[in-house]
Amino acid sequence: SAALPPRRPHFRAHDQPLRMSSAPTTPASAAGKVRIGVLALQGSFAEHCAHVVRAGGEAVEVRKAEQLAGCHGLIIPGGESTTMANVARRWNLFEPLRDFAAKGGAVWGTCAGLIFLAERINKGEKQGGQELLGGLDVTVDRNFFGSQIDSFEAQLACKIPGDDRPFRALFIRAPAILSVGAGVEVLAEYTLPEEKRRELADKSLEKIIVAVKQANLMATSFHPEITVDTRWHVLFLEMAGKCAPYAGVKETDKEEAQRTEIKLVSPGQLPVFTDSVFAGAARKM
């Protein structure tokens, strides 16, 4: 069948798309930037890559275990958690991803990525179950907020250190966190509207947890990567900057993996939205 034409994002005349160097880099670049891998199997990985650069980091698309080399942190993007799990298993990525977290790398899951990191799925699990990375001591409801047509946005108060401004959170067929373990810090909660509370069996439930942090793990139900606000990415870069670069694979193996890689998307080509205009393409810091 004929290939679909590429999407054409609309940029203002003065916006320039991000130029990513194809030259191999060392784990600690000359500029001293924090290297963040973004799992690029499916979902909003390009938007995350662009925001990592906006926040001052170095973004690496990860589709092979070798591409984790030298990364201080890893983002698991929004998308479809079962699809990502199936592709990750087929491409033998589960063990390297678990090893990355076990060796102290920072990991952040957004939306589907939150499900991927959760230890437990209480509701909404696919028939026959689905494989999870685990590690985050939370219980999630996979489709708490409903289907695609129930997607919404809200202004959230959140516990970002040193910044108490509300955050514009976009929830797209979003999961919710039903409970957390003792070692999990709650970063944001969403107050449920009356119509949503009427749908629930537990009528006393007034708020639901939508962002958490546990040691080197972070998760959000919403999608910070498709807003103009980079504060969550800045926070994650600060977390990842305290982690040693991943040494589970050799840098030379990573360079070979990059050399044979077929790029699907150039990070920064996809703009993010403000209320009425495109925020523009990412630029090198």
Coordinates of C-alpha atoms in Angstrom, one line a residue:
S1 CA 0.0 0.0 0.0
A2 CA 1.1 3.6 -0.6
A3 CA 2.9 5.3 2.2
L4 CA 1.1 8.1 4.0
P5 CA 2.7 11.6 3.4
P6 CA 4.5 13.0 6.4
R7 CA 2.6 15.4 8.6
R8 CA 3.4 19.1 7.9
P9 CA 3.6 21.1 11.1
H10 CA 3.0 24.8 10.7
F11 CA 5.8 27.0 11.9
R12 CA 5.9 30.8 12.2
A13 CA 8.4 32.2 9.7
H14 CA 11.0 32.9 12.4
D15 CA 10.8 29.4 14.0
Q16 CA 13.6 27.1 13.0
P17 CA 13.4 23.3 13.5
L18 CA 15.9 21.7 15.8
R19 CA 19.0 20.4 14.1
M20 CA 20.3 17.2 15.7
S21 CA 23.9 16.2 15.2
S22 CA 24.6 12.8 13.8
A23 CA 28.1 12.7 15.3
P24 CA 28.6 10.2 18.2
T25 CA 28.8 11.8 21.6
T26 CA 30.5 10.7 24.9
P27 CA 28.3 10.0 28.0
A28 CA 29.4 13.4 29.4
S29 CA 29.2 15.8 26.4
A30 CA 31.6 18.7 26.1
A31 CA 28.8 21.0 27.1
G32 CA 28.1 18.9 30.2
K33 CA 24.5 18.3 29.2
V34 CA 22.4 15.6 30.9
R35 CA 21.6 12.9 28.3
I36 CA 18.0 11.7 28.3
G37 CA 16.9 8.7 26.4
V38 CA 13.3 8.7 25.1
L39 CA 11.7 5.3 24.4
A40 CA 10.7 5.7 20.7
L41 CA 8.6 2.7 20.0
Q42 CA 5.3 4.5 19.8
G43 CA 3.5 7.5 21.2
S44 CA 4.7 11.1 21.8
F45 CA 8.4 10.5 21.8
A46 CA 9.3 13.3 19.4
E47 CA 7.5 15.9 21.6
H48 CA 9.4 14.7 24.6
C49 CA 12.7 14.9 22.7
A50 CA 11.9 18.5 21.8
H51 CA 11.1 19.5 25.4
V52 CA 14.3 17.8 26.7
V53 CA 16.3 20.1 24.4
R54 CA 14.2 23.1 25.4
A55 CA 14.9 22.3 29.0
G56 CA 18.7 22.2 28.3
G57 CA 19.3 18.5 28.0
E58 CA 20.5 16.2 25.2
A59 CA 17.8 13.9 23.7
V60 CA 18.4 10.4 22.4
E61 CA 15.7 8.3 20.7
V62 CA 15.8 4.7 22.1
R63 CA 14.7 1.8 20.0
K64 CA 17.7 -0.5 20.8
A65 CA 19.2 -1.4 24.1
E66 CA 22.6 0.0 22.9
Q67 CA 21.1 3.5 22.7
L68 CA 20.8 3.6 26.5
A69 CA 24.6 3.9 26.7
G70 CA 25.6 7.1 28.6
C71 CA 22.0 8.1 29.4
H72 CA 21.3 9.6 32.8
G73 CA 17.6 9.3 32.5
L74 CA 14.9 7.7 30.4
I75 CA 11.4 8.9 29.5
I76 CA 8.6 6.5 28.6
P77 CA 6.1 8.5 26.7
G78 CA 2.4 8.5 26.3
G79 CA 0.9 6.3 23.7
E80 CA -0.7 2.9 24.0
S81 CA 0.8 0.9 26.8
T82 CA 0.0 -2.6 25.5
T83 CA 1.4 -1.8 22.1
M84 CA 4.6 -0.4 23.7
A85 CA 4.9 -3.5 25.8
N86 CA 4.4 -5.9 22.9
V87 CA 7.0 -4.1 20.8
A88 CA 9.5 -3.9 23.7
R89 CA 9.2 -7.6 24.3
R90 CA 9.6 -8.4 20.6
W91 CA 12.7 -6.2 20.4
N92 CA 14.2 -7.6 23.6
L93 CA 14.1 -4.3 25.5
F94 CA 12.4 -5.3 28.8
E95 CA 15.6 -6.6 30.5
P96 CA 17.8 -3.6 29.4
L97 CA 15.1 -1.2 30.5
R98 CA 14.8 -2.9 33.9
D99 CA 18.5 -2.9 34.2
F100 CA 18.7 0.8 33.5
A101 CA 16.4 1.6 36.4
A102 CA 18.0 -1.0 38.7
K103 CA 21.5 0.6 38.1
G104 CA 20.1 3.9 39.3
G105 CA 19.0 5.7 36.1
A106 CA 16.1 8.1 36.4
V107 CA 12.9 7.1 34.7
W108 CA 9.8 9.1 34.0
G109 CA 6.6 7.7 32.6
T110 CA 3.8 9.9 31.2
C111 CA 0.3 8.6 30.7
A112 CA 0.9 5.2 29.1
G113 CA 4.4 5.4 30.5
L114 CA 2.8 5.6 34.0
I115 CA 1.0 2.4 33.4
F116 CA 4.3 0.8 32.1
L117 CA 6.1 1.7 35.4
A118 CA 3.3 0.7 37.8
E119 CA 3.6 -2.3 40.0
R120 CA -0.2 -3.0 39.9
I121 CA -3.1 -2.4 37.6
N122 CA -6.4 -2.5 39.5
K123 CA -8.8 -1.7 36.7
G124 CA -8.6 -1.6 32.9
E125 CA -6.0 -4.3 32.4
K126 CA -6.1 -6.0 29.0
Q127 CA -7.6 -9.5 28.9
G128 CA -4.8 -11.9 29.5
G129 CA -2.7 -9.2 31.3
Q130 CA 0.1 -7.1 30.0
E131 CA 3.8 -7.0 30.8
L132 CA 4.9 -4.0 32.9
L133 CA 8.4 -2.7 33.7
G134 CA 7.2 -2.1 37.3
G135 CA 9.2 -0.6 40.1
L136 CA 6.8 2.3 40.9
D137 CA 4.9 1.3 44.1
V138 CA 1.5 2.5 42.9
T139 CA -1.9 1.0 41.8
V140 CA -3.4 2.4 38.7
D141 CA -6.7 2.4 36.9
R142 CA -5.8 2.2 33.3
N143 CA -8.7 4.2 31.8
F144 CA -10.0 6.0 34.8
F145 CA -10.9 9.2 32.9
G146 CA -12.7 7.3 30.1
S147 CA -12.1 7.1 26.3
Q148 CA -10.6 9.6 23.8
I149 CA -13.7 11.7 23.7
D150 CA -13.4 12.2 27.5
S151 CA -10.0 13.9 27.1
F152 CA -9.7 17.3 28.9
E153 CA -7.3 19.8 30.3
A154 CA -7.1 21.4 33.7
Q155 CA -5.1 23.8 35.7
L156 CA -3.3 21.8 38.4
A157 CA -1.5 22.9 41.6
C158 CA 1.7 20.8 41.7
K159 CA 4.7 20.4 44.0
I160 CA 7.5 21.4 41.7
P161 CA 10.4 22.5 43.9
G162 CA 10.7 26.3 44.0
D163 CA 7.7 26.9 41.7
D164 CA 4.2 26.9 43.0
R165 CA 2.5 28.2 39.8
P166 CA -0.3 26.0 38.5
F167 CA 0.4 23.8 35.5
R168 CA -1.8 23.3 32.4
A169 CA -2.3 19.5 32.4
L170 CA -3.7 17.7 29.3
F171 CA -5.4 14.4 30.0
I172 CA -5.8 12.1 27.0
R173 CA -7.6 8.8 27.7
A174 CA -5.6 9.1 30.9
P175 CA -4.9 6.6 33.7
A176 CA -5.2 7.6 37.4
I177 CA -3.3 6.5 40.5
L178 CA -5.6 4.9 43.0
S179 CA -3.1 4.3 45.8
V180 CA 0.6 4.7 46.6
G181 CA 3.1 3.0 48.8
A182 CA 4.8 4.5 51.8
G183 CA 7.9 5.6 49.8
V184 CA 6.0 7.5 47.1
E185 CA 5.7 11.3 47.1
V186 CA 2.5 12.7 45.6
L187 CA 3.3 15.7 43.4
A188 CA -0.1 16.5 42.0
E189 CA -3.8 15.7 42.5
Y190 CA -6.9 16.4 40.5
T191 CA -10.2 17.4 42.1
L192 CA -12.9 15.4 40.5
P193 CA -15.9 17.3 39.1
E194 CA -19.4 16.3 40.4
E195 CA -20.4 14.5 37.2
K196 CA -17.3 12.3 37.4
R197 CA -17.9 11.5 41.1
R198 CA -21.5 10.4 40.3
E199 CA -20.0 7.7 38.0
L200 CA -17.8 6.2 40.7
A201 CA -18.7 3.4 43.1
D202 CA -16.9 5.2 45.8
K203 CA -18.9 8.4 46.1
S204 CA -16.6 9.8 48.8
L205 CA -13.7 10.1 46.4
E206 CA -13.0 13.8 45.8
K207 CA -9.5 13.8 44.5
I208 CA -7.3 11.5 42.4
I209 CA -3.5 11.3 42.3
V210 CA -2.0 12.2 38.9
A211 CA 1.7 12.8 39.5
V212 CA 4.2 11.0 41.8
K213 CA 7.9 10.6 42.5
Q214 CA 9.6 7.6 44.2
A215 CA 13.4 7.8 44.5
N216 CA 14.7 7.9 40.8
L217 CA 11.2 7.2 39.3
M218 CA 8.6 9.8 38.4
A219 CA 5.2 9.4 36.7
T220 CA 2.4 11.7 35.5
S221 CA -1.1 10.9 34.2
F222 CA -1.0 13.9 31.9
H223 CA 1.1 15.0 28.9
P224 CA 3.5 17.9 29.8
E225 CA 5.3 17.4 26.4
I226 CA 2.4 18.8 24.4
T227 CA 2.2 22.1 26.3
V228 CA 4.7 25.0 26.2
D229 CA 5.6 24.6 29.8
T230 CA 8.9 22.8 30.4
R231 CA 8.9 22.7 34.2
W232 CA 8.3 19.0 34.5
H233 CA 11.2 18.3 32.0
V234 CA 13.4 20.7 34.0
L235 CA 12.5 18.8 37.1
F236 CA 13.3 15.4 35.5
L237 CA 16.7 16.7 34.1
E238 CA 17.5 17.8 37.7
M239 CA 16.7 14.2 38.9
A240 CA 18.6 12.6 36.0
G241 CA 21.6 14.9 36.5
K242 CA 22.2 13.3 39.9
C243 CA 22.4 9.8 38.3
A244 CA 25.5 8.2 36.8
P245 CA 25.4 7.7 33.0
Y246 CA 24.3 4.2 32.2
A247 CA 27.2 1.8 31.6
G248 CA 25.2 -1.4 30.9
V249 CA 26.3 -1.3 27.3
K250 CA 29.5 -0.1 25.7
E251 CA 29.6 3.3 24.0
T252 CA 31.1 1.7 20.9
D253 CA 28.0 -0.6 20.7
K254 CA 25.8 2.5 21.0
E255 CA 27.6 4.2 18.2
E256 CA 27.1 1.2 15.9
A257 CA 23.4 1.1 16.8
Q258 CA 23.1 4.8 16.0
R259 CA 25.0 4.3 12.7
T260 CA 22.5 1.7 11.5
E261 CA 19.5 3.5 12.8
I262 CA 16.7 4.6 10.5
K263 CA 15.4 7.9 11.9
L264 CA 11.6 8.1 12.1
V265 CA 11.3 11.6 13.4
S266 CA 13.8 14.5 13.9
P267 CA 13.1 15.7 17.4
G268 CA 11.8 19.3 17.4
Q269 CA 10.0 19.1 14.1
L270 CA 6.7 18.8 15.9
P271 CA 5.5 22.0 17.6
V272 CA 3.6 22.2 20.8
F273 CA 0.5 24.3 21.4
T274 CA -0.4 27.3 23.5
D275 CA -4.0 28.3 23.8
S276 CA -4.2 29.7 20.3
V277 CA -0.8 29.5 18.5
F278 CA 2.0 27.1 18.0
A279 CA 4.8 27.4 20.6
G280 CA 7.4 26.9 17.8
A281 CA 10.1 24.4 17.2
A282 CA 12.8 23.5 19.7
R283 CA 16.2 25.2 19.5
K284 CA 19.6 24.1 20.7
M285 CA 20.4 25.6 24.1

